Amino acid sequence: MPPSNIEIEALKNVVINIGGIEEEEEEWETMGPTPMPGIADLRNWDYKLLKRYKPFYAPYCEMCCFCTFGKCDLTGGKKGACGLGMAAQQARFVTIACLMGCSAHTAHGRHLLRKVLKIVGDREINMGTGINIEAPLTRLITGIKPEKLSDFIPVLEYLEEQIAQLLDSTHTGQEGSNLDYESKAYHAGMLDSLGKEVADLIQIVAFDLPKGDPDAPLVEIGMGCVDESKPVILVIGHNVVPSVAVMDYMSDHGLDERIEVAGICCTAIDTTRYSQKAKIVGSIGRQLRFVRSGVADVIMVDEQCIRADILEQAKRIHAPLIATNDKALYGLVDRTNDSVDDIVAILASGKEPGVVILDPVKAGEVAVRVVQITHEKRKELVNILTDEEFKEYVTMCQNCDANCIVACPQGLPIGEANKAAAKGDTAPLASLFDPCVGCGRCEQVCKKHIPIVDVILKASLPYVKSEKGMIRVGRGPVRDTEIRKVGAPLVLGTIPGIIAIVGCGNYPNGTKDVYRIAKEFAERKYIVVLTGCGAMDAALYRDKDGKTLYEKYPGDFDGGCVLNIGSCVSNAHIHGAAIKVAAIYARRNIRGNYAEIADYILNRVGACGVAWGAMSQKAASIASGVNRIGIPVVIGPHGWKYRRAYLGRKYVDEDWVVYDARDGSKVQIEPAPEHMLVAADTYQEAIPLIARLCFRPTDNSMGRQVKLTHYMDLSMKYLGVYPDDWHIFVRGEADLPLARKEEYLRILKEEHGWDVDLEAKKILSGPVRKMDVGFDATNLEELIKKNK
Amino acid sequence: MEIPFDIGNISGPENARVAQPEALGRAIKNAKRPLLVVGSEILDDDLIEKAIAIGKKGIPIAATAHSMKGFVDRGYTENVHLTGLHELANNIESRDWMGFDKTGGYDLIAVLGGIYYSTSQFLIALKNFATDPIVRCISIDRYYHPAARMSSVNISRKHTDEFKKMLDKVIENI
């Protein structure tokens, strides 16, 4: 509005409304083209990804039952009554799943902000001397540089508006294109990454959690690490505020050493980031088993990844349940406004099996006071099966294989194991403990009503008691100073990649796979970062010297290090590290500049996500967000059930053409990375695949040598052969690992028909392209210098 | 009617016809371009010997997961091709893919020894999207796979001998 003079005296009967006063924001960086992008603003980038990494659908359900036109059968190319076909329906479903995940993280952030503004006030965001780019995703996506906690309010408003718009698009009679639904799923994934960053930064600032500390302390983890002789509070979920209140109340009342606080899932990780007095039981797969073990004297839940029947399970072991978040209330009475004394009396007497307390501080006090009473009362209870009960149950089993094995998501041979146990050999039953995902579906269908979860737990007790690992508490963001050190080797490829092990515990064959994957890549000097369930499960195993990965390897963001970044919401810092490479090493402007930065990461940063046990909708949105920013993800075999993958076709040359930004010329490149989202069946298959997905077009020769060495070695180690596609990553003899150069040159000549001078050790022709040190790869026309 | 090995795995109105091993074998024999897709479970119970027997009948083998190592260890790699299951499905759906021998796609896929749930998703992807030209899928596994066109029945691990006899009948009829 242009400035003008108004004569106030001349105005009569005029109402003046003054809107929000906008503060002049410091021009800290030039604003890019897409601050706070709407649904269609990054569609051009999405379509570039989708052209190369085409959506691949494996329908988990071939019908649609969303509206009363249905059910509609979509098989055989049929469309539903609304006109939607199979591909678009699958993409729509994925979009909805991503929105669920994105909503969980965003709402988590919103809840945290509301609570912490009340508890600690509007704190300044100060991430310490090593971190200037405090919120890379917030800067990248919204163009906002947050300086205090309340600066996240407009970020959350943006997220909430976009979630509503996206969810609207999934209503009957909206989007009809599978590709545009994929673009929307990408959008939800990107929003998810932002929601996670907001949530984690809020809790880091509010509760003074580690700010990128490579030497973050070690804490105990495992079902065997909990001291049962003390009162035990079990916290489950992802939202740490009530658990912080527990720790504070205990500390304020000198109870730190007298009460055990043990956690399951990300609340556990975040509680240990706050106080190292807490312990981590483990990931989601341990939930039912640990609850059934009866160790907990009080169970407190917040949000996400809690068993929906937690109240029934808590009742079974006579442990009161405290629900602290309005998203998971379990039909309990809301006693938020009752006095602490009254609530303690109700829970201690067992009059009510649990309560809702939406005030986290009050919930913390109640939990600590109640647990001291219930611990005494529960001392005589025996929740683990007696030897006699165990024998009776395993003998009852007829090994019918009729129900339990087809109900088990893993198809575990429960009957055979029971049969062996009946004869005195409990080893087969105990061997089911780790691959079992702890769902309990088997029990519900057993004709003999055998409590199979309890039977397996009993057989595994020696293992369970000895399950004691060590994990470095979640360190939070990667420091700018670390990026300055590793930026060049990462982009050039001499640090061969960042392996980001994230996600849930729905593994095909137990927790040890993630340990094996992390160990293999740490030994090979990749940067191994972990979050969430993956971070916890990798901590359960020790090497021959008795050291866990976190004890053996440093916690720096550098080659050959193993980092626990933190909980699920801390995933955002892995995106953040890649963004910082672009910002710090390449000096790219990141503000509101999503497509350029994603393009940079896709072409230059050799990172690969691994969601080996991906289970939840959050995992779907996490992967979509990682993919949109240009990082591929390998999922375990259960991941097929997400319905959609993004797979490249390396034999379609036109899919692998990029621009050289220097002059706009088109360059045929090798398929690097070949896929965006792909499943592997076993860890042996996954490991070479992960190495393959770390190739990038801009690797220099030294970097390509390193990556090729690992790819070839790992394929030979786990699959017994060299991969059949290694040669397409060779641009010249300088790319070949020195130790095997002659052998590889011979293979290129004899098996792939390349023109090779073996004596001179020269490749004369054959590669897709030659190595060009100045190659400035981009998929975006607007980044071609003459177009700028 | 047979139930899926994972009982909740009922995706839609069309489910595989249960077929006798002789019919499964003949389906492979009668195909112009058959492909046997094997997974990591062929490394259990010596099932790899059955896969090799099929390979020796001239049927190319796609070795998914880490099953390739089993073939290498047994010295049989003649017509065995290393691939991922996801990548393979994506390739089979593509008209641009010319098969492992670079001469064309496949018209019949037989699955054996894959993880049940990922193989199920592999089959349902091909059922819905490998349609031009159509690719028929059969299961000769120890699991009933509803997403295949024809499938063997569920055979419990405690009856592995029966399963192997079933496979022998399949092989006899190729």
PDB file of C-alpha atoms in Angstrom, chain A residues 297-299 310-312 314-316 318-323 330-333 346-356:
ATOM      1  CA  ASP A 297       4.972 -51.040  37.848  1.00  0.00           C
ATOM      2  CA  VAL A 298       3.442 -48.093  35.997  1.00  0.00           C
ATOM      3  CA  ILE A 299       3.055 -47.593  32.264  1.00  0.00           C
ATOM      4  CA  ILE A 310      -1.993 -51.311  25.810  1.00  0.00           C
ATOM      5  CA  LEU A 311      -4.715 -50.931  28.430  1.00  0.00           C
ATOM      6  CA  GLU A 312      -5.609 -54.624  28.183  1.00  0.00           C
ATOM      7  CA  ALA A 314      -1.390 -53.240  31.394  1.00  0.00           C
ATOM      8  CA  LYS A 315      -4.393 -54.734  33.175  1.00  0.00           C
ATOM      9  CA  ARG A 316      -3.007 -58.195  32.581  1.00  0.00           C
ATOM     10  CA  HIS A 318      -1.783 -55.132  37.118  1.00  0.00           C
ATOM     11  CA  ALA A 319       0.176 -52.033  36.203  1.00  0.00           C
ATOM     12  CA  PRO A 320      -1.753 -48.752  36.071  1.00  0.00           C
ATOM     13  CA  LEU A 321      -1.762 -46.911  32.762  1.00  0.00           C
ATOM     14  CA  ILE A 322      -1.362 -43.155  32.423  1.00  0.00           C
ATOM     15  CA  ALA A 323      -2.336 -41.712  29.051  1.00  0.00           C
ATOM     16  CA  TYR A 330      -8.001 -45.630  25.413  1.00  0.00           C
ATOM     17  CA  GLY A 331     -11.444 -44.857  26.826  1.00  0.00           C
ATOM     18  CA  LEU A 332      -9.969 -43.825  30.173  1.00  0.00           C
ATOM     19  CA  VAL A 333     -11.428 -41.161  32.454  1.00  0.00           C
ATOM     20  CA  ILE A 346      -7.382 -44.013  42.422  1.00  0.00           C
ATOM     21  CA  LEU A 347      -4.495 -45.661  40.618  1.00  0.00           C
ATOM     22  CA  ALA A 348      -2.868 -47.115  43.705  1.00  0.00           C
ATOM     23  CA  SER A 349      -6.135 -48.693  44.815  1.00  0.00           C
ATOM     24  CA  GLY A 350      -6.758 -50.165  41.397  1.00  0.00           C
ATOM     25  CA  LYS A 351     -10.232 -48.611  41.298  1.00  0.00           C
ATOM     26  CA  GLU A 352      -9.486 -47.535  37.779  1.00  0.00           C
ATOM     27  CA  PRO A 353      -7.002 -49.376  35.549  1.00  0.00           C
ATOM     28  CA  GLY A 354      -5.685 -46.112  34.215  1.00  0.00           C
ATOM     29  CA  VAL A 355      -6.342 -42.430  33.781  1.00  0.00           C
ATOM     30  CA  VAL A 356      -5.907 -39.637  31.309  1.00  0.00           C
TER      31      VAL A 356
END
